[in-house]
Amino acid sequence: MDLQHWLGRATHAIQDWSATFGPYEPHPSLQVEEGRFAAAFEEFTGRLKDNYPFFHPHYAGQMLKPPHPAAVVGYLTAMLINPNNHALDGGPATAAMEREAVAQLAAMFGYDTHLGHLTTSGTIANLEALFVARELHPGRGIAHSADAHYTHGRMCHVLDMTSHPVRTDSQGRMDLEALEDVLRTDQVGTVVLTTGTTGLGAVDPVHEVVPLAERYGVRVHVDAAYGGFFTLLAGAGAGADTDTGAGTGTGTEAPVDLPPEPWRAIAQADSIVVDPHKHGLQPYGCGAVLFRDPEVGRFYLHDSPYTYFTSTDLHLGEISLECSRAGASAAALWLTFRLLPPTPDGLGRVLAAGRRAALKWAALIEASEFLELYQHPQLDIVTYFPALDPATLTAVDAASARILADGMSGPDPVFLSTLRAGREEFTARHPKITADTDGARILRSVLMKPESEHHIEHLHHRLESLARPA
Ligand SMILES: *Cc1c(COP(=O)(O)O)cnc(C)c1O
């Protein structure tokens, strides 16, 4: 896809459409002289160089990568019109695209009914899910794993609900016994499960919690902001195609080894959050919330004096806490899904490559004398630390910080991130460590670009040389 060509086509397409309404003069107050614009643009592009190379396979740090060119073209083209998906009158075309893209997300998770919409982020999507949780179980709180995204504790505060953090096991997944202890107190209305924690990519046992929640009369919300699209590798949802070996994309690639049970059970959750701006190839500003029971729309009821309703169809603004939302976000997602749909053979192949990269690197780290795997990756996030003798938390922390900094400087840079591991979490996985302090930073690489697959040897080689004692 030639981005320059398609951006040119985008401006022409919108100009041609605009021209059908007749000519008019742009107001002089908006006119900017070319020379001044050139100077400002020069300064602007110069300043943008103050960034890490998120696009490059040697960037193996945080959850960051550029959107797919189809998303860029979809976004910018629609942005020239600038529809607002708050109301149908704000942009009928992009409102329809939003409904279609959201229906594809619901089908991906195996929902047979749904009410849902895009949001500007996973944070707002989770806020909406927790808001509905509160309305359905007034006076009762939320249980989430101690490794869940911090937004849950924070949004409970905003919503004046009590949040109950639940201990995790030695793989970073919610501990079932600890959850049941909390459920017995009768103070929880909704359990939040994370399929793909932000730190470790750990997948909570949704299939085991769903029956437990049912027994206690408690709802289940799945925060799949990061990991949601991995359901495509687990044979879950309507898009699954077992004949071609779901999860491998084509039959010739190595299996991606994702246990299907938690992913299949997501279809039974009451609500789901997924972030297309994380693994759906979208620019920032694209989260999504889905409810299995469309009736929950009643909690959003409002009367807007500002929007004029020219149709009786459902307005997305009537089922959203946010008012103005970029129609361009829906356009970008819709166009991307036309080309790379959320199916095993579409977007699934993109995620499978990152998953294979993580498995490959984990195997190399396990065989290394200079690096140790913190825990086995459940998705595409690899966590590791330098092998030291004597091994203390203080030494691991200092060495991880040094490797992070050294990796970015010098002629062949690698970009990593660090993650803080508490003393208990660390010793549960590595009992031989001398726990001389309350935790340590370890190294973390989110391999969310499919290109990572072909750069693992290089990354590993660089990491070994950074970790090797001088
Ligand atoms: C990223 C993330 C969030 C927050 O989403 P934003 O889009 O960053 O607001 C919530 N939960 C999980 C599991 C996440 O990974």
Coordinates of C-alpha atoms and ligand atoms in Angstrom, one line a residue:
M1 CA 0.0 0.0 0.0
D2 CA 1.5 3.3 -1.1
L3 CA 0.5 5.8 1.6
Q4 CA 1.4 8.8 -0.5
H5 CA -0.7 7.7 -3.4
W6 CA -3.7 6.9 -1.2
L7 CA -3.5 10.2 0.8
G8 CA -3.6 12.0 -2.6
R9 CA -6.6 9.9 -3.6
A10 CA -8.2 10.8 -0.2
T11 CA -8.0 14.6 -0.7
H12 CA -9.3 14.2 -4.3
A13 CA -12.3 12.0 -3.2
I14 CA -13.3 14.6 -0.5
Q15 CA -12.8 17.5 -2.8
D16 CA -14.9 15.9 -5.6
W17 CA -17.7 15.3 -3.1
S18 CA -17.4 18.9 -1.7
A19 CA -17.5 20.4 -5.2
T20 CA -21.0 18.9 -5.7
F21 CA -22.3 21.5 -3.2
G22 CA -21.2 24.5 -5.2
P23 CA -18.2 26.8 -4.9
Y24 CA -17.5 29.2 -2.1
E25 CA -14.5 31.4 -1.0
P26 CA -12.5 30.3 2.1
H27 CA -12.5 33.2 4.7
P28 CA -9.3 35.3 4.7
S29 CA -9.1 34.9 8.5
L30 CA -8.1 31.3 7.9
Q31 CA -5.6 31.9 5.2
V32 CA -2.0 31.0 5.9
E33 CA 0.8 32.0 3.6
E34 CA 2.8 29.1 2.1
G35 CA 6.2 30.3 3.4
R36 CA 5.0 30.6 6.9
F37 CA 3.5 27.2 6.8
A38 CA 6.7 25.8 5.4
A39 CA 8.6 27.2 8.3
A40 CA 6.2 26.0 10.9
F41 CA 6.1 22.6 9.3
E42 CA 9.9 22.4 9.3
E43 CA 9.9 23.1 13.0
F44 CA 7.1 20.7 13.6
T45 CA 8.7 17.7 11.9
G46 CA 12.0 18.5 13.6
R47 CA 10.3 18.3 17.0
L48 CA 8.6 15.0 16.1
K49 CA 12.1 13.4 15.9
D50 CA 12.0 13.5 19.7
N51 CA 10.4 10.0 19.8
Y52 CA 11.4 6.4 20.1
P53 CA 11.2 4.4 16.9
F54 CA 8.0 2.5 17.7
F55 CA 7.8 1.2 14.2
H56 CA 11.1 -0.5 14.2
P57 CA 11.6 -4.2 15.1
H58 CA 14.5 -3.1 17.4
Y59 CA 11.9 -1.2 19.4
A60 CA 10.8 -4.0 21.8
G61 CA 9.6 -2.0 24.8
Q62 CA 6.1 -0.8 25.5
M63 CA 2.7 -1.3 23.8
L64 CA 3.4 1.1 21.0
K65 CA 3.4 0.8 17.2
P66 CA 2.1 2.9 14.3
P67 CA -1.3 2.2 12.8
H68 CA -1.8 0.2 9.6
P69 CA -1.7 2.5 6.5
A70 CA -5.4 1.5 5.8
A71 CA -6.2 3.0 9.2
V72 CA -4.3 6.1 8.5
V73 CA -6.0 6.6 5.1
G74 CA -9.4 5.8 6.7
Y75 CA -8.9 8.2 9.5
L76 CA -7.5 11.1 7.5
T77 CA -10.1 10.8 4.7
A78 CA -13.0 10.9 7.1
M79 CA -11.3 13.6 9.2
L80 CA -11.5 15.9 6.2
I81 CA -15.3 15.8 6.8
N82 CA -14.8 15.5 10.5
P83 CA -18.0 13.6 11.4
N84 CA -19.0 13.4 15.1
N85 CA -20.4 9.9 16.0
H86 CA -22.3 11.3 19.0
A87 CA -25.5 11.6 16.9
L88 CA -26.6 10.2 13.6
D89 CA -26.9 13.7 12.3
G90 CA -23.2 14.2 13.2
G91 CA -22.2 11.6 10.6
P92 CA -24.6 9.0 9.3
A93 CA -21.9 7.2 7.3
T94 CA -19.4 6.8 10.1
A95 CA -22.2 5.9 12.6
A96 CA -23.1 3.0 10.3
M97 CA -19.4 2.0 10.0
E98 CA -19.1 2.1 13.8
R99 CA -22.1 -0.3 14.2
E100 CA -20.7 -2.7 11.6
A101 CA -17.2 -2.7 13.1
V102 CA -18.5 -3.1 16.6
A103 CA -20.7 -6.1 15.3
Q104 CA -17.5 -7.7 14.0
L105 CA -15.8 -7.3 17.4
A106 CA -18.8 -8.9 19.1
A107 CA -18.8 -11.8 16.6
M108 CA -15.1 -12.2 17.2
F109 CA -15.8 -12.9 20.9
G110 CA -18.8 -15.2 20.0
Y111 CA -21.5 -12.8 21.3
D112 CA -24.8 -13.7 19.8
T113 CA -26.4 -10.5 21.0
H114 CA -24.7 -7.2 21.9
L115 CA -25.0 -3.6 22.5
G116 CA -21.7 -1.7 22.1
H117 CA -19.8 1.2 20.7
L118 CA -16.4 2.6 20.3
T119 CA -14.8 4.8 23.0
T120 CA -11.8 7.0 23.0
S121 CA -9.9 4.6 25.1
G122 CA -9.9 1.4 27.1
T123 CA -10.1 3.5 30.2
I124 CA -13.4 5.1 29.2
A125 CA -14.7 1.7 27.9
N126 CA -13.9 0.1 31.3
L127 CA -15.5 3.1 33.1
E128 CA -18.7 2.4 31.2
A129 CA -18.7 -1.3 32.0
L130 CA -18.1 -0.5 35.7
F131 CA -20.8 2.1 35.6
V132 CA -23.3 -0.5 34.3
A133 CA -22.0 -2.9 36.9
R134 CA -22.9 -0.4 39.6
E135 CA -26.3 0.3 38.2
L136 CA -27.1 -3.4 38.1
H137 CA -25.7 -4.2 41.6
P138 CA -26.0 -1.0 43.6
G139 CA -24.1 -1.1 46.8
R140 CA -21.9 -3.9 45.7
G141 CA -18.3 -3.6 44.6
I142 CA -15.8 -5.0 42.0
A143 CA -13.3 -7.8 42.4
H144 CA -10.3 -7.7 40.1
S145 CA -6.9 -9.3 40.2
A146 CA -4.0 -7.5 41.9
D147 CA -2.4 -7.4 38.4
A148 CA -5.4 -5.9 36.7
H149 CA -4.9 -2.4 35.1
Y150 CA -4.8 0.3 37.7
T151 CA -7.8 2.0 36.0
H152 CA -10.2 -0.4 37.8
G153 CA -9.2 0.7 41.3
R154 CA -9.2 4.3 40.1
M155 CA -12.6 4.1 38.3
C156 CA -14.1 2.5 41.4
H157 CA -13.0 5.6 43.2
V158 CA -14.7 7.8 40.6
L159 CA -17.9 5.7 40.7
D160 CA -17.8 5.5 44.5
M161 CA -17.6 1.7 44.5
T162 CA -15.4 -0.6 46.6
S163 CA -12.7 -2.4 44.7
H164 CA -11.4 -5.7 46.0
P165 CA -8.0 -6.7 44.6
V166 CA -7.6 -10.5 44.4
R167 CA -4.2 -12.2 44.8
T168 CA -2.6 -13.7 41.6
D169 CA -0.9 -17.1 41.2
S170 CA 2.7 -17.6 40.3
Q171 CA 1.8 -17.0 36.6
G172 CA 0.1 -13.6 37.3
R173 CA -3.5 -15.0 36.9
M174 CA -6.3 -14.4 39.4
D175 CA -6.2 -17.0 42.2
L176 CA -9.6 -18.8 42.3
E177 CA -9.5 -19.6 46.1
A178 CA -8.7 -16.0 46.9
L179 CA -11.6 -14.9 44.6
E180 CA -14.0 -17.2 46.3
D181 CA -13.0 -15.8 49.7
V182 CA -14.1 -12.4 48.4
L183 CA -17.3 -13.6 46.8
R184 CA -18.3 -15.3 50.1
T185 CA -18.5 -11.8 51.7
D186 CA -21.4 -10.9 49.5
Q187 CA -19.9 -7.5 48.8
V188 CA -19.1 -8.0 45.1
G189 CA -21.5 -7.5 42.2
T190 CA -19.1 -7.9 39.3
V191 CA -15.8 -9.8 38.8
V192 CA -13.4 -8.1 36.4
L193 CA -11.2 -10.6 34.6
T194 CA -8.2 -9.6 32.5
T195 CA -7.3 -11.6 29.4
G196 CA -3.8 -10.3 28.9
T197 CA -2.6 -8.2 31.8
T198 CA -0.8 -5.0 30.8
G199 CA 2.4 -6.0 32.6
L200 CA 2.9 -9.7 31.9
G201 CA 0.2 -10.5 29.4
A202 CA -1.3 -13.0 31.9
V203 CA -4.7 -14.5 31.0
D204 CA -7.2 -14.9 33.9
P205 CA -9.1 -18.3 33.9
V206 CA -12.4 -16.9 32.5
H207 CA -13.7 -20.5 32.0
E208 CA -13.2 -21.3 35.7
V209 CA -14.6 -18.0 37.0
V210 CA -17.8 -17.9 34.9
P211 CA -19.3 -20.9 36.7
L212 CA -18.1 -19.6 40.1
A213 CA -19.6 -16.2 39.4
E214 CA -22.9 -17.9 38.4
R215 CA -23.0 -19.7 41.7
Y216 CA -22.6 -16.5 43.6
G217 CA -25.0 -14.5 41.5
V218 CA -22.2 -12.2 40.3
R219 CA -21.6 -10.6 36.9
V220 CA -18.4 -11.0 34.9
H221 CA -16.7 -8.3 33.0
V222 CA -13.7 -9.1 30.8
D223 CA -11.0 -6.5 30.4
A224 CA -9.5 -7.6 27.1
A225 CA -8.2 -4.1 26.3
Y226 CA -4.8 -5.5 25.5
G227 CA -5.3 -9.1 24.8
G228 CA -8.8 -9.2 23.2
F229 CA -7.7 -9.9 19.6
F230 CA -5.7 -13.0 20.8
T231 CA -9.1 -14.7 20.8
L232 CA -8.5 -15.2 17.1
L233 CA -5.7 -17.6 17.9
A234 CA -7.8 -19.7 20.3
G235 CA -10.5 -21.0 18.0
A236 CA -13.1 -18.8 19.7
G237 CA -15.9 -16.8 18.2
A238 CA -17.8 -16.9 15.0
G239 CA -14.8 -16.1 12.8
A240 CA -12.9 -19.3 14.0
D241 CA -12.1 -21.7 11.2
T242 CA -10.8 -25.0 12.5
D243 CA -10.3 -26.5 9.1
T244 CA -7.3 -24.2 8.3
G245 CA -5.9 -24.8 11.8
A246 CA -7.2 -21.7 13.6
G247 CA -4.4 -19.8 15.1
T248 CA -1.7 -20.8 12.7
G249 CA -2.9 -18.5 9.9
T250 CA -1.6 -20.9 7.3
G251 CA -1.0 -24.5 8.0
T252 CA 2.7 -24.2 7.4
E253 CA 3.7 -21.9 10.3
A254 CA 4.6 -23.1 13.8
P255 CA 1.6 -23.4 16.2
V256 CA 1.1 -20.5 18.6
D257 CA 0.2 -22.7 21.5
L258 CA -2.7 -20.7 23.1
P259 CA -5.1 -22.7 25.4
P260 CA -8.6 -22.0 24.0
E261 CA -10.6 -22.4 27.2
P262 CA -10.4 -18.9 28.7
W263 CA -11.0 -17.3 25.3
R264 CA -14.0 -19.4 24.4
A265 CA -15.6 -18.5 27.8
I266 CA -15.5 -14.8 27.1
A267 CA -18.7 -15.3 25.1
Q268 CA -20.4 -15.9 28.4
A269 CA -19.2 -12.7 30.0
D270 CA -21.7 -9.8 30.6
S271 CA -19.4 -7.2 29.2
I272 CA -16.1 -7.0 27.3
V273 CA -13.6 -4.2 26.7
V274 CA -11.1 -4.3 23.8
D275 CA -8.8 -1.7 22.5
P276 CA -8.4 -1.6 18.7
H277 CA -5.7 1.0 19.3
K278 CA -3.6 -1.6 20.9
H279 CA -3.8 -4.8 18.8
G280 CA -6.3 -3.7 16.1
L281 CA -3.8 -1.7 14.1
Q282 CA -5.6 1.6 14.9
P283 CA -4.3 5.1 15.9
Y284 CA -4.9 6.2 19.5
G285 CA -8.5 7.1 20.3
C286 CA -10.1 3.7 19.6
G287 CA -11.4 1.6 22.5
A288 CA -14.6 -0.4 22.6
V289 CA -17.1 -1.7 25.1
L290 CA -19.6 -4.5 24.4
F291 CA -22.5 -5.7 26.6
R292 CA -24.1 -9.1 26.0
D293 CA -27.5 -7.8 27.1
P294 CA -28.7 -4.9 24.9
E295 CA -31.2 -3.9 27.6
V296 CA -28.4 -2.2 29.6
G297 CA -28.8 0.7 27.2
R298 CA -31.5 2.0 29.5
F299 CA -28.9 3.2 32.0
Y300 CA -27.6 5.6 29.5
L301 CA -30.9 7.4 28.8
H302 CA -30.7 11.1 28.5
D303 CA -32.4 13.9 26.7
S304 CA -30.0 16.0 24.7
P305 CA -31.3 19.4 23.8
Y306 CA -28.4 20.0 21.5
T307 CA -28.8 17.2 18.9
Y308 CA -31.5 17.4 16.4
F309 CA -32.8 14.0 15.6
T310 CA -33.8 13.5 12.0
S311 CA -34.4 9.8 12.4
T312 CA -35.7 7.5 15.0
D313 CA -32.8 5.0 14.7
L314 CA -30.6 4.5 17.7
H315 CA -28.1 7.2 18.2
L316 CA -24.7 6.0 19.4
G317 CA -24.7 9.0 21.7
E318 CA -27.6 7.5 23.5
I319 CA -25.6 4.5 24.6
S320 CA -22.3 6.3 25.4
L321 CA -21.1 8.3 28.3
E322 CA -18.9 10.4 26.0
C323 CA -20.5 13.0 23.8
S324 CA -18.4 14.0 20.9
R325 CA -16.4 11.1 19.4
A326 CA -14.3 11.0 16.2
G327 CA -16.3 9.5 13.4
A328 CA -12.8 9.2 11.8
S329 CA -12.0 6.5 14.4
A330 CA -14.9 4.4 13.2
A331 CA -13.9 5.0 9.6
A332 CA -10.3 3.9 10.3
L333 CA -11.4 0.7 12.0
W334 CA -14.0 -0.1 9.4
L335 CA -11.6 0.3 6.5
T336 CA -8.9 -1.7 8.3
F337 CA -11.4 -4.5 8.9
R338 CA -12.4 -4.6 5.2
L339 CA -8.8 -5.6 4.5
L340 CA -7.7 -7.4 7.6
P341 CA -10.9 -8.5 9.3
P342 CA -10.9 -9.8 12.9
T343 CA -10.7 -13.4 11.8
P344 CA -8.0 -16.1 12.2
D345 CA -6.9 -15.6 8.6
G346 CA -7.1 -11.8 8.8
L347 CA -5.8 -10.0 11.8
G348 CA -5.1 -13.4 13.4
R349 CA -2.0 -13.8 11.3
V350 CA -0.6 -10.5 12.6
L351 CA -1.1 -11.6 16.2
A352 CA 0.2 -15.1 15.5
A353 CA 3.5 -13.6 14.3
G354 CA 4.0 -11.7 17.6
R355 CA 3.1 -14.8 19.6
R356 CA 5.6 -16.9 17.7
A357 CA 8.2 -14.2 18.3
A358 CA 7.6 -14.4 22.1
L359 CA 7.8 -18.2 22.1
K360 CA 11.0 -18.1 20.1
W361 CA 12.6 -15.5 22.4
A362 CA 11.5 -17.3 25.5
A363 CA 13.2 -20.5 24.3
L364 CA 16.4 -18.6 23.6
I365 CA 16.4 -16.9 27.0
E366 CA 15.8 -20.2 28.8
A367 CA 18.9 -21.6 27.1
S368 CA 21.0 -18.5 27.8
E369 CA 23.6 -18.3 30.6
F370 CA 23.3 -14.5 30.8
L371 CA 19.5 -14.0 30.9
E372 CA 16.7 -15.6 32.8
L373 CA 13.0 -15.8 31.9
Y374 CA 10.8 -14.1 34.5
Q375 CA 7.8 -16.2 33.5
H376 CA 6.7 -18.1 30.4
P377 CA 4.9 -15.6 28.1
Q378 CA 1.1 -16.3 27.8
L379 CA 0.7 -13.9 24.9
D380 CA 3.4 -11.8 23.2
I381 CA 5.0 -10.1 26.2
V382 CA 8.4 -11.4 27.2
T383 CA 9.7 -10.7 30.7
Y384 CA 13.3 -11.5 31.7
F385 CA 16.2 -10.3 33.8
P386 CA 20.0 -10.6 33.8
A387 CA 21.3 -13.8 35.3
L388 CA 23.6 -12.8 38.2
D389 CA 25.8 -14.4 40.8
P390 CA 25.1 -13.6 43.6
A391 CA 21.5 -13.0 42.6
T392 CA 19.8 -10.4 44.8
L393 CA 16.8 -8.2 44.0
T394 CA 18.9 -5.1 44.5
A395 CA 21.4 -6.4 41.9
V396 CA 18.7 -7.5 39.4
D397 CA 17.1 -4.0 39.8
A398 CA 20.3 -2.1 39.1
A399 CA 21.4 -4.4 36.2
S400 CA 17.9 -4.1 34.5
A401 CA 18.0 -0.3 34.8
R402 CA 21.5 -0.3 33.4
I403 CA 20.6 -2.6 30.4
L404 CA 17.6 -0.4 29.6
A405 CA 19.8 2.7 29.4
D406 CA 22.8 1.0 27.7
G407 CA 20.5 -0.6 25.2
M408 CA 19.3 2.7 23.9
S409 CA 22.7 4.3 23.6
G410 CA 25.4 3.3 21.2
P411 CA 25.5 2.3 17.6
D412 CA 23.0 -0.6 17.4
P413 CA 20.2 0.5 19.8
V414 CA 17.5 -1.7 21.2
F415 CA 14.6 -0.2 23.1
L416 CA 13.1 -2.1 26.0
S417 CA 10.9 -1.4 29.0
T418 CA 11.2 -2.2 32.7
L419 CA 8.5 -3.7 34.9
R420 CA 8.5 -3.6 38.7
A421 CA 8.1 -7.0 40.3
G422 CA 7.3 -7.2 44.0
R423 CA 9.3 -9.4 46.3
E424 CA 6.5 -12.0 46.7
E425 CA 5.8 -12.2 43.0
F426 CA 9.5 -12.5 42.2
T427 CA 10.3 -15.2 44.8
A428 CA 7.1 -17.2 43.8
R429 CA 8.7 -17.6 40.4
H430 CA 12.4 -17.7 41.4
P431 CA 12.7 -19.0 45.0
K432 CA 16.5 -19.0 44.8
I433 CA 16.8 -15.2 44.6
T434 CA 18.0 -13.4 47.7
A435 CA 15.1 -11.1 48.5
D436 CA 17.1 -8.3 50.1
T437 CA 14.6 -5.6 49.3
D438 CA 10.8 -5.2 48.5
G439 CA 11.1 -5.7 44.7
A440 CA 13.1 -5.2 41.6
R441 CA 12.7 -3.9 38.1
I442 CA 12.9 -6.5 35.4
L443 CA 13.0 -6.2 31.6
R444 CA 9.9 -6.4 29.5
S445 CA 9.4 -6.6 25.7
V446 CA 6.0 -6.3 24.1
L447 CA 6.4 -8.0 20.7
M448 CA 3.2 -6.6 19.2
K449 CA 4.7 -6.0 15.7
P450 CA 4.6 -9.0 13.4
E451 CA 8.1 -7.9 12.1
S452 CA 9.5 -8.9 15.5
E453 CA 9.3 -12.5 14.5
H454 CA 12.3 -12.0 12.1
H455 CA 14.4 -10.0 14.5
I456 CA 14.4 -12.2 17.6
E457 CA 17.9 -13.6 17.1
H458 CA 19.2 -10.1 16.7
L459 CA 17.4 -8.8 19.8
H460 CA 18.5 -11.8 21.8
H461 CA 22.1 -11.4 20.7
R462 CA 22.1 -7.7 21.7
L463 CA 20.5 -8.5 25.1
E464 CA 23.1 -11.2 25.8
S465 CA 25.9 -8.8 25.1
L466 CA 24.3 -6.2 27.3
A467 CA 23.8 -8.6 30.1
R468 CA 27.2 -10.4 29.8
P469 CA 29.5 -9.4 32.7
A470 CA 32.2 -7.0 31.5
Ligands
LIG1 C1 -4.3 -0.5 28.1 C2 -5.2 -1.1 29.1 C3 -6.2 -0.4 29.7 C4 -6.4 1.1 29.5 O1 -6.7 1.4 28.2 P1 -6.3 2.8 27.5 O2 -6.7 2.6 26.1 O3 -4.8 3.0 27.7 O4 -7.1 3.9 28.2 C5 -7.1 -1.1 30.5 N1 -6.9 -2.4 30.8 C6 -5.9 -3.1 30.2 C7 -5.8 -4.6 30.5 C8 -5.0 -2.5 29.3 O5 -4.0 -3.2 28.8

